[in-house]
Short mmCIF file of N, CA and C and ligand atoms in Angstrom, two decimals:
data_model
loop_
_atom_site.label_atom_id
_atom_site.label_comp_id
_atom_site.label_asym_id
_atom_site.label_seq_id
_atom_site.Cartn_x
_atom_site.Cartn_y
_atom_site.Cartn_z
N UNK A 1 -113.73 42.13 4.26
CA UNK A 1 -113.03 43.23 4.92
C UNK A 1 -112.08 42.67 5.99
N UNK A 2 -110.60 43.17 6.22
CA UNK A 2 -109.85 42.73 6.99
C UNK A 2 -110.09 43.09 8.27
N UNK A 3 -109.60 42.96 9.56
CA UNK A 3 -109.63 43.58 11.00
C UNK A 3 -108.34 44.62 10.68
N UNK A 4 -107.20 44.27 9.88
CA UNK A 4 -106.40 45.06 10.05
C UNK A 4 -105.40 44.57 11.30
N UNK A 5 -105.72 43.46 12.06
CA UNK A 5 -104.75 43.26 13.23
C UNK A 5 -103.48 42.51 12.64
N UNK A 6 -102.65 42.63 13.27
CA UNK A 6 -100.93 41.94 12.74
C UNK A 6 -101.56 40.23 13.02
N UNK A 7 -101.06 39.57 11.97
CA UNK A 7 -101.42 38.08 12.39
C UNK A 7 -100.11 37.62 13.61
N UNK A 8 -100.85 36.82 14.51
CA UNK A 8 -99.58 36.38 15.23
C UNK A 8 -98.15 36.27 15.61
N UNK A 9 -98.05 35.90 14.44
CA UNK A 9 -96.07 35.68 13.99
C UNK A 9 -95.32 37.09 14.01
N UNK A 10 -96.36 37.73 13.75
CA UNK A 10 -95.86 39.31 13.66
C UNK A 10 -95.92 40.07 14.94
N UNK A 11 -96.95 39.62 15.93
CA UNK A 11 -97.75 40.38 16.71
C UNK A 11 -96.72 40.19 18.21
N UNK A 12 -96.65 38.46 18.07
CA UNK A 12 -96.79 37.98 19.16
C UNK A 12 -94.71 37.64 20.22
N UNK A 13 -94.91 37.82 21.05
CA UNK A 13 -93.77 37.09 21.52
C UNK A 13 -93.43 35.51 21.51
N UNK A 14 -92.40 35.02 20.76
CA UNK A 14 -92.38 33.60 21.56
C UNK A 14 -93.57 32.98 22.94
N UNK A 15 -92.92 33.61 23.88
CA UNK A 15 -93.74 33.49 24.94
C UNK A 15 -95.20 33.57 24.77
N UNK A 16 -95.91 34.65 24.50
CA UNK A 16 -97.40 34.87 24.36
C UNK A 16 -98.01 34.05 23.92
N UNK A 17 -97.32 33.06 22.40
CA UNK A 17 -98.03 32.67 21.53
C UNK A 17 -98.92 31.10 21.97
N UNK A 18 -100.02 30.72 21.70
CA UNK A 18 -100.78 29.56 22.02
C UNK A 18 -100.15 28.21 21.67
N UNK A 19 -100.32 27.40 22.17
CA UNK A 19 -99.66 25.88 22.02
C UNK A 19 -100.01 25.96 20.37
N UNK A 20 -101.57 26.30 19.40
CA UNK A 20 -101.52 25.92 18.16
C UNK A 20 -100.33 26.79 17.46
N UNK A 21 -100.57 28.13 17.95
CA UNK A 21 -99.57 28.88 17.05
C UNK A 21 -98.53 28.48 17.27
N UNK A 22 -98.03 28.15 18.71
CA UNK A 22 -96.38 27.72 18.58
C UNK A 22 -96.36 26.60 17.70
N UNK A 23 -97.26 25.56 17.50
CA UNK A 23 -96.82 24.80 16.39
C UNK A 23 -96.60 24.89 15.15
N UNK A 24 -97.70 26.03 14.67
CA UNK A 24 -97.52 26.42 13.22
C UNK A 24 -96.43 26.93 12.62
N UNK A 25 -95.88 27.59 14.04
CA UNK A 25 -94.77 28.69 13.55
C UNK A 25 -93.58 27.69 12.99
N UNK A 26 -93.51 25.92 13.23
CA UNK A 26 -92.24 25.34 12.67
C UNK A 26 -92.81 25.38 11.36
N UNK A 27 -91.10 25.75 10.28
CA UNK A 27 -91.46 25.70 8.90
C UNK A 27 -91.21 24.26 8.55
N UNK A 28 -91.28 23.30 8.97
CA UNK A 28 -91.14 22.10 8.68
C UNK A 28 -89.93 21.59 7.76
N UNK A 29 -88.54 22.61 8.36
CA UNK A 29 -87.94 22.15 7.33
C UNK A 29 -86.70 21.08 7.58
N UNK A 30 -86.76 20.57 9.24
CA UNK A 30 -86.26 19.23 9.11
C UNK A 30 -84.52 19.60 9.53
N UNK A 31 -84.48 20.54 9.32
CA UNK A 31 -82.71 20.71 9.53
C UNK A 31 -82.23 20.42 11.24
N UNK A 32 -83.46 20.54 12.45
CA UNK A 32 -82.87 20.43 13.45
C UNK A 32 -83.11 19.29 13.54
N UNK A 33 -83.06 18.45 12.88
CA UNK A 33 -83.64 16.82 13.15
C UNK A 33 -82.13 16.21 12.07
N UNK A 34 -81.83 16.51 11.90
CA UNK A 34 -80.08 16.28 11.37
C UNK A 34 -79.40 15.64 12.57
N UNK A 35 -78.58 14.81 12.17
CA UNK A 35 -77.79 14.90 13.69
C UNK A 35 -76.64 15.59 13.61
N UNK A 36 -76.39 16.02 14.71
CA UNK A 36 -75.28 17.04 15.09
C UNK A 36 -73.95 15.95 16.00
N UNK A 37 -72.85 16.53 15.88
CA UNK A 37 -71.67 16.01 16.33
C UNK A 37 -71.05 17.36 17.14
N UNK A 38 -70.83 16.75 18.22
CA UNK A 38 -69.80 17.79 19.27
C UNK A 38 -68.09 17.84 19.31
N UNK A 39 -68.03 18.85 18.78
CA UNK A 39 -66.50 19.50 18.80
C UNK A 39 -65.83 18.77 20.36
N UNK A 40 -65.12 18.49 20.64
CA UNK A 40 -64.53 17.88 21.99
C UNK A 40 -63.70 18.91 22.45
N UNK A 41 -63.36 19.71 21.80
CA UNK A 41 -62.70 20.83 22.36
C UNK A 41 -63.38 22.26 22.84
N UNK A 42 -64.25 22.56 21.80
CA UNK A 42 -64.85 23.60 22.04
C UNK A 42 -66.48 23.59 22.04
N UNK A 43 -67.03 22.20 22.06
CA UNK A 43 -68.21 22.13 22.40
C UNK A 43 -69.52 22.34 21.13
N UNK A 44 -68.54 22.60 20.74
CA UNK A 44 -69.38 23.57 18.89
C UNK A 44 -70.24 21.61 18.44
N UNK A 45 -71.63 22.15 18.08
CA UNK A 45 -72.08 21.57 17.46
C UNK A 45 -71.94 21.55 15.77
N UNK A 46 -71.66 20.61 15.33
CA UNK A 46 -71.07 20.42 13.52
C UNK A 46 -72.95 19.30 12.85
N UNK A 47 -73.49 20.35 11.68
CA UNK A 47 -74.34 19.48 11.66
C UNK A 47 -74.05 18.47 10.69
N UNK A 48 -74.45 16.97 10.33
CA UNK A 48 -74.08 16.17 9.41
C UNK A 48 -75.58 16.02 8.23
N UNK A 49 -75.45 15.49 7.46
CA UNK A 49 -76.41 15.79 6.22
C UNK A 49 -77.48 14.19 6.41
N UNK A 50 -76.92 13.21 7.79
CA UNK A 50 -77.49 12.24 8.30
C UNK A 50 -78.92 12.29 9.27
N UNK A 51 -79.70 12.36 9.01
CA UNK A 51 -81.18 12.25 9.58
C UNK A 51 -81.84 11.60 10.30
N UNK A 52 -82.10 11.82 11.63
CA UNK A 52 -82.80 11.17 12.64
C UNK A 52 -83.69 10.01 12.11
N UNK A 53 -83.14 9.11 12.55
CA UNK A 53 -83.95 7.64 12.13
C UNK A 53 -85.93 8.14 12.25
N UNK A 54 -86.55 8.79 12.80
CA UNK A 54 -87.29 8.87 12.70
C UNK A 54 -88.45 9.90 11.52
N UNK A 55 -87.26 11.10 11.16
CA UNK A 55 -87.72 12.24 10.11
C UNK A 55 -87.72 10.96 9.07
N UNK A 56 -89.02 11.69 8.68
CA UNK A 56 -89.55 11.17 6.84
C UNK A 56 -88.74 12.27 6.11
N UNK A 57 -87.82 11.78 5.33
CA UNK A 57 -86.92 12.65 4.63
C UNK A 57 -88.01 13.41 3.04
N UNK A 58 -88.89 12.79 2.87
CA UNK A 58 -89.45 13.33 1.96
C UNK A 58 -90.94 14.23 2.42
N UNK A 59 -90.92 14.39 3.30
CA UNK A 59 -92.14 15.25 4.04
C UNK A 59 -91.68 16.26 5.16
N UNK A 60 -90.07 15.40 5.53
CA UNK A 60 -89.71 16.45 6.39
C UNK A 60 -90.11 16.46 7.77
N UNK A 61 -90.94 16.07 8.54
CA UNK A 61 -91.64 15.73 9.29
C UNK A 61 -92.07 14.51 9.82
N UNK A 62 -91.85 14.55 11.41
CA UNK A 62 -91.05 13.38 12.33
C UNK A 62 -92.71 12.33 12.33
N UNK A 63 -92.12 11.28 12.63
CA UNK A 63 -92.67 9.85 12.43
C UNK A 63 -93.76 9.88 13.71
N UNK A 64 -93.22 9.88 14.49
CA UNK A 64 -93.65 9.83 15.94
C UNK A 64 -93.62 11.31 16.81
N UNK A 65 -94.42 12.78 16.36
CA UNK A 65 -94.20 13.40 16.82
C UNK A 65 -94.64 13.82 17.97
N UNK A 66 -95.67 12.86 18.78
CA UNK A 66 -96.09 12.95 20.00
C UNK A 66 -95.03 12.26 20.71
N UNK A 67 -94.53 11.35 20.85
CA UNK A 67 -93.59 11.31 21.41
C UNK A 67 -92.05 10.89 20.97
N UNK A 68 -91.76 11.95 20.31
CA UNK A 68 -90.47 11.65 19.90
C UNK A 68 -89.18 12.17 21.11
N UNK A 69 -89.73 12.70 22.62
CA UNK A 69 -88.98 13.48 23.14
C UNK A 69 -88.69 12.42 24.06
N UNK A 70 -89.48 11.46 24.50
CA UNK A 70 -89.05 9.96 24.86
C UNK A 70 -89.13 8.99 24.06
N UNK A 71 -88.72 8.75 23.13
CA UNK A 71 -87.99 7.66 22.10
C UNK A 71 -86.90 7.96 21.78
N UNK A 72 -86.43 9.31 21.65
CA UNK A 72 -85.59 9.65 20.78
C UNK A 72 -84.39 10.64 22.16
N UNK A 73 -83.43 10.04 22.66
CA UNK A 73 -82.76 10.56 23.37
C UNK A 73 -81.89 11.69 22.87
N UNK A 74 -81.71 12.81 23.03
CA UNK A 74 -81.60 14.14 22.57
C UNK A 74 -82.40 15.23 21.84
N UNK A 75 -83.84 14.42 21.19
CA UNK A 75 -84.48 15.18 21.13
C UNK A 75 -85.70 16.12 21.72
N UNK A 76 -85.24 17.71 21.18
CA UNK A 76 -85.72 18.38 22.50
C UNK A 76 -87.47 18.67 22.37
N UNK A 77 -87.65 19.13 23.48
CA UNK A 77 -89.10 20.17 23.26
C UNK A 77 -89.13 21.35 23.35
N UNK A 78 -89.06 21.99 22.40
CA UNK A 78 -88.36 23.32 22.36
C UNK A 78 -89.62 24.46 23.00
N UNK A 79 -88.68 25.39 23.86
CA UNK A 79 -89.87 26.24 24.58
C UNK A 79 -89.34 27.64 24.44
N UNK A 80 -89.88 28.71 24.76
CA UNK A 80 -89.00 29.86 24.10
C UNK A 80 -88.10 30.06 25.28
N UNK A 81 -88.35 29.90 26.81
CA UNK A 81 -86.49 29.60 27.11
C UNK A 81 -85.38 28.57 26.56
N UNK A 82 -86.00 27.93 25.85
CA UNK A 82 -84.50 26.74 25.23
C UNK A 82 -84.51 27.23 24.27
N UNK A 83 -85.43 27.73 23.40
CA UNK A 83 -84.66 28.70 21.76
C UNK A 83 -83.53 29.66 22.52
N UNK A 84 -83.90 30.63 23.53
CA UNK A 84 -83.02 31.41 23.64
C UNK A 84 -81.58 30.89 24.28
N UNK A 85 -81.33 29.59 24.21
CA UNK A 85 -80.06 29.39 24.96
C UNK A 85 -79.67 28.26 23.82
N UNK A 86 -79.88 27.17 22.70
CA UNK A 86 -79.99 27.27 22.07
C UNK A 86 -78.63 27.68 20.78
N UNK A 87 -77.37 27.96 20.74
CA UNK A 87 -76.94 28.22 19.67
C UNK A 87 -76.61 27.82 18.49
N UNK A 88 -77.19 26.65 18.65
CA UNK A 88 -76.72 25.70 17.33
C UNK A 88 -78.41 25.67 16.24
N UNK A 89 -79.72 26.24 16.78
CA UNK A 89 -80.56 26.47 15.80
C UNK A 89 -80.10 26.85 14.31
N UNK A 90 -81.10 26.56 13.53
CA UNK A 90 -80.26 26.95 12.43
C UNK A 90 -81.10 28.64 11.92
N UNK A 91 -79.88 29.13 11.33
CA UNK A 91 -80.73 30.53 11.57
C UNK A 91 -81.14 30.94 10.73
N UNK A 92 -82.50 29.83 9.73
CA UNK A 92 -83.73 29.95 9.15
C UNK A 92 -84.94 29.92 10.04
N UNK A 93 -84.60 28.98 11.44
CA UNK A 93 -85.55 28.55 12.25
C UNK A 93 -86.53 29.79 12.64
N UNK A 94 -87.69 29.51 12.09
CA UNK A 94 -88.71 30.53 12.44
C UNK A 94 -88.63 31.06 14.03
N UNK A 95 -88.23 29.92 14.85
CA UNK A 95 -88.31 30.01 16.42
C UNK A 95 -87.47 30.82 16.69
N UNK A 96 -85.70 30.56 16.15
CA UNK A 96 -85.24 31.98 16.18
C UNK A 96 -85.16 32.76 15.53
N UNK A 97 -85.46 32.62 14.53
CA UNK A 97 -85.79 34.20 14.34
C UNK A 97 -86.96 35.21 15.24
N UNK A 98 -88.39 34.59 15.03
CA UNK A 98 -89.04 35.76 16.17
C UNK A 98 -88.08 35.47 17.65
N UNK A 99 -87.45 34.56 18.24
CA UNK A 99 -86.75 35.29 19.19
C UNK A 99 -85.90 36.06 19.29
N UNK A 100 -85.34 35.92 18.12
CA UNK A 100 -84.55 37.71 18.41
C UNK A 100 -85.23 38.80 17.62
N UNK A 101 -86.57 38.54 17.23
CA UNK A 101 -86.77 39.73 16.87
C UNK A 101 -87.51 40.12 15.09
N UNK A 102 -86.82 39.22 14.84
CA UNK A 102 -86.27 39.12 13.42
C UNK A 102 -87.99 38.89 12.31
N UNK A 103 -88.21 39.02 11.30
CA UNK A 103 -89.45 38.41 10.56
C UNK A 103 -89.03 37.14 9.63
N UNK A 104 -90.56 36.37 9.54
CA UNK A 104 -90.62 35.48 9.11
C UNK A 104 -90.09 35.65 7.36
N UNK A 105 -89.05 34.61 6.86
CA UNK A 105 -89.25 35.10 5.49
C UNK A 105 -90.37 34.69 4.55
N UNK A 106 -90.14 35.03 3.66
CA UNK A 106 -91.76 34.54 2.11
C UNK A 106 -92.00 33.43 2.20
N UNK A 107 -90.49 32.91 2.20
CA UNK A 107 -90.99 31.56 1.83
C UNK A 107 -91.46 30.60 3.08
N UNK A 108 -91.97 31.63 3.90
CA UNK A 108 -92.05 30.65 5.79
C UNK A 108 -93.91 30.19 5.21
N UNK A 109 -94.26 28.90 5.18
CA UNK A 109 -95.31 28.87 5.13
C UNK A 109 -96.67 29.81 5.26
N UNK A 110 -96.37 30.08 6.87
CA UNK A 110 -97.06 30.84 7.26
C UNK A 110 -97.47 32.48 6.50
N UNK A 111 -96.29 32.52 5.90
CA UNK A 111 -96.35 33.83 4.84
C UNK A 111 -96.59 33.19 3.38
N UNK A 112 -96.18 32.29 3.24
CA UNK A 112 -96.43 31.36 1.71
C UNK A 112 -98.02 31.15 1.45
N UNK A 113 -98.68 30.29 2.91
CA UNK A 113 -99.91 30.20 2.64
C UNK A 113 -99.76 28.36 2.25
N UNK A 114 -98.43 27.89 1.68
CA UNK A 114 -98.18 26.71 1.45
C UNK A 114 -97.27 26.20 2.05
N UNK A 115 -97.19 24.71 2.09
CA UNK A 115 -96.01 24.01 3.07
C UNK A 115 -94.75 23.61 1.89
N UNK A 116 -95.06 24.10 0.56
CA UNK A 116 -94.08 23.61 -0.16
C UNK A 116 -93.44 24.51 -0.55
N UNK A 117 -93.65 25.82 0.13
CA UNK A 117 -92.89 27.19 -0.33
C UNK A 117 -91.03 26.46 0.66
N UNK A 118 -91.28 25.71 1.32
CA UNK A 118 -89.54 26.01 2.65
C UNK A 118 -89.10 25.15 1.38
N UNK A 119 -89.54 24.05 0.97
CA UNK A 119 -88.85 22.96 -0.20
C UNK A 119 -88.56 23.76 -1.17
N UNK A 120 -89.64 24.53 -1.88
CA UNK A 120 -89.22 25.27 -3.11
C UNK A 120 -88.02 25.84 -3.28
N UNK A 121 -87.85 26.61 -1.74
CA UNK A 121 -86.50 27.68 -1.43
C UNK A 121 -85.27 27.08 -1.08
N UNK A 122 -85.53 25.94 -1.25
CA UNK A 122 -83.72 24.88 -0.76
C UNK A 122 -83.79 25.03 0.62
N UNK A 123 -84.38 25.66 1.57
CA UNK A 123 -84.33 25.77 2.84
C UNK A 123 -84.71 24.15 3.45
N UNK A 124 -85.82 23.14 3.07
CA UNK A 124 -85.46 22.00 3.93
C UNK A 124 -84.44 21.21 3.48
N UNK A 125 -84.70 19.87 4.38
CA UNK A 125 -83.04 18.97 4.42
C UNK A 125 -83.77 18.32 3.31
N UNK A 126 -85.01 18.12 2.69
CA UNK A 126 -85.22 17.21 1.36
C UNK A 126 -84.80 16.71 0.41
N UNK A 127 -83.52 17.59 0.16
CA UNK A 127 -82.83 17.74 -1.77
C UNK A 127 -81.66 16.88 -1.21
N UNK A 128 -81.19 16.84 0.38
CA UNK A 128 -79.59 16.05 0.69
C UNK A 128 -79.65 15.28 2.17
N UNK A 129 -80.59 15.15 2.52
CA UNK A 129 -80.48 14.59 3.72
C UNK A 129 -80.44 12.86 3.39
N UNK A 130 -79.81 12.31 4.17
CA UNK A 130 -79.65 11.11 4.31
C UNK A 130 -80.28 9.73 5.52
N UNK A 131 -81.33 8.92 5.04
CA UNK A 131 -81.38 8.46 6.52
C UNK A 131 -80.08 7.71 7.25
N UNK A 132 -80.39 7.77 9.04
CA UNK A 132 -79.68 6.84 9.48
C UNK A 132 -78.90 5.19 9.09
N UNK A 133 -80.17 5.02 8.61
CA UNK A 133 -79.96 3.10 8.93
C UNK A 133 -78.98 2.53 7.97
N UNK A 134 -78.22 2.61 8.38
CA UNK A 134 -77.04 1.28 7.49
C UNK A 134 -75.46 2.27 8.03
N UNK A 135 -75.58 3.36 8.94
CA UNK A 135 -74.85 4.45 8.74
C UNK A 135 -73.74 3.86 10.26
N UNK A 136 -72.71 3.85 10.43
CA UNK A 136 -72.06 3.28 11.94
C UNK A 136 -71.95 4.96 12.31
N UNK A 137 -71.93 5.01 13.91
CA UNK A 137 -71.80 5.95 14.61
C UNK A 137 -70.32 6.44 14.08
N UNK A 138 -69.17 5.69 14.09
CA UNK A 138 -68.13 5.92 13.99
C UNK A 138 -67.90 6.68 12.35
N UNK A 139 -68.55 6.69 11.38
CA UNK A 139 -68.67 7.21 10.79
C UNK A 139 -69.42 8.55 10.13
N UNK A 140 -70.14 9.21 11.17
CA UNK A 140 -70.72 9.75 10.63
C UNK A 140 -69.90 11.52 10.37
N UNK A 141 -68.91 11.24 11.10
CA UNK A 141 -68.13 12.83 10.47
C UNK A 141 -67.80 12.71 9.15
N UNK A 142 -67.70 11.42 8.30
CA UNK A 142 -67.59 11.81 7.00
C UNK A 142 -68.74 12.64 6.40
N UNK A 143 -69.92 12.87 6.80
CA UNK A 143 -71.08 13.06 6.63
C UNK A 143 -71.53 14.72 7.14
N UNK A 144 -70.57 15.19 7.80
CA UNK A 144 -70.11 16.61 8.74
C UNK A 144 -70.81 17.12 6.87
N UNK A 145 -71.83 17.92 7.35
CA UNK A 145 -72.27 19.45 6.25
C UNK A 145 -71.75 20.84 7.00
N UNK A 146 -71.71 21.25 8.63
CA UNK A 146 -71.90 21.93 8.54
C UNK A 146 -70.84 22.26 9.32
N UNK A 147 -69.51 22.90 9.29
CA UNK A 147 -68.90 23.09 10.77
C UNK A 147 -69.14 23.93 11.47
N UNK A 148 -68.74 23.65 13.19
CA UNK A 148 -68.66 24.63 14.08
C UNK A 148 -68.30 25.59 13.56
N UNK A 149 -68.51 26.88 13.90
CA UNK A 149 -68.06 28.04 13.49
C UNK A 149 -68.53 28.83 12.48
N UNK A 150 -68.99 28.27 11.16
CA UNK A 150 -69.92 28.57 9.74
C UNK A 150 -70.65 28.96 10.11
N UNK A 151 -71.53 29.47 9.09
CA UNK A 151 -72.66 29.83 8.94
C UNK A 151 -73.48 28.38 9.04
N UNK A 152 -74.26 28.51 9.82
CA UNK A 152 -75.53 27.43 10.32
C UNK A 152 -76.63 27.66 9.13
N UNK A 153 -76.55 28.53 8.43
CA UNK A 153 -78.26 28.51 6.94
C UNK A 153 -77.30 27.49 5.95
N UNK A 154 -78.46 26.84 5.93
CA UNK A 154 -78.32 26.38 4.28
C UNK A 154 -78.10 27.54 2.89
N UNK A 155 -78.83 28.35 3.24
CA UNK A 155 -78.70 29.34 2.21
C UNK A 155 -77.53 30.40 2.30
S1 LIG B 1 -85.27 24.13 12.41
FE1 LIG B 1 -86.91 25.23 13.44
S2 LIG B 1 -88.40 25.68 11.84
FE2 LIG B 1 -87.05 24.05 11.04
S3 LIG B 1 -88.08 22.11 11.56
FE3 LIG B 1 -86.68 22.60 13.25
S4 LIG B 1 -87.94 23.71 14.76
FE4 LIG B 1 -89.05 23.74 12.79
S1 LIG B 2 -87.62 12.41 16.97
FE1 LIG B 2 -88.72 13.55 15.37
S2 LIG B 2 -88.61 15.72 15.98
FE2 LIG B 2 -87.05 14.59 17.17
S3 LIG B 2 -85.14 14.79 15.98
FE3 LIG B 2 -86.13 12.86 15.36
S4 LIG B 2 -87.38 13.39 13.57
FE4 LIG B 2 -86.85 15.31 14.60
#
């Protein structure tokens, strides 16, 4: 027999939710671990299809995730005041979506029940992401997937 209560993701605010749930809620799908390039004019983040030397491109999920926020200079620790300021999330990210409001889709684990429902749906970077290493800084706008201004989903 059920309780009938809304599970978390549904229930809860960003804010409210417990250190486990805030973790669950990432769908592990690797896209904010892309690196991003800054517009010089207008600041716009452009994402590239090039992958943080540390993401396992085939799991999706970072190498060192206890501390990747000091190894890895720019990467953040995301809290629900930095989702909300934030515009370059990509807007599958479970984080924003419940911050504005929004529901988890099917294929969000957490509603799947599986971690291979975000892969199934083309939603992670798995099928095109590229690692870093062999890649020069100076090159990586050939590598630009996403521009400022676009639509930020993969889908
Ligand atoms: S974009 Fe959001 S949901 Fe996807 S891996 Fe990053 S934090 Fe998790
Ligand atoms: S250090 Fe880990 S969490 Fe941070 S961007 Fe790289 S792969 Fe992603």
């Amino acid at each position: 027999m059920t309780s009938g209560k809304a599970p978390f993701w549904q229930s809860k605010k960003l804010s409210e939710m417990s250190g486990e749930e805030w973790e669950q809620l990432c769908d592990g799908c690797g896209q904010c671990c892309l690196i991003k390039l800054e517009d010089e004019d207008t600041l716009e983040l452009a994402y590239t299809r090039v992958a943080c030397e540390f993401l396992d491109i085939a799991s999706c999920r970072c190498t060192d995730y206890a501390h990747r926020t000091a190894r890895i200079p720019g990467c953040l620790d995301l809290t629900p005041e930095a989702v909300a300021t934030l515009g370059w999330l990509p807007e599958t990210c479970a984080y924003r979506l419940i911050g504005e409001g929004r529901p988890l889709p099917s294929w969000h684990p957490l509603n799947s029940g599986r971690r291979e429902s975000v892969h199934e749906a083309g939603i992670s970077v798995r099928g095109f992401a590229i690692g870093e290493e062999g890649i020069d800084e100076d090159d990586l706008q050939d590598h630009i997937l996403i521009r400022p201004g676009t639509d930020r989903g993969w889908k």
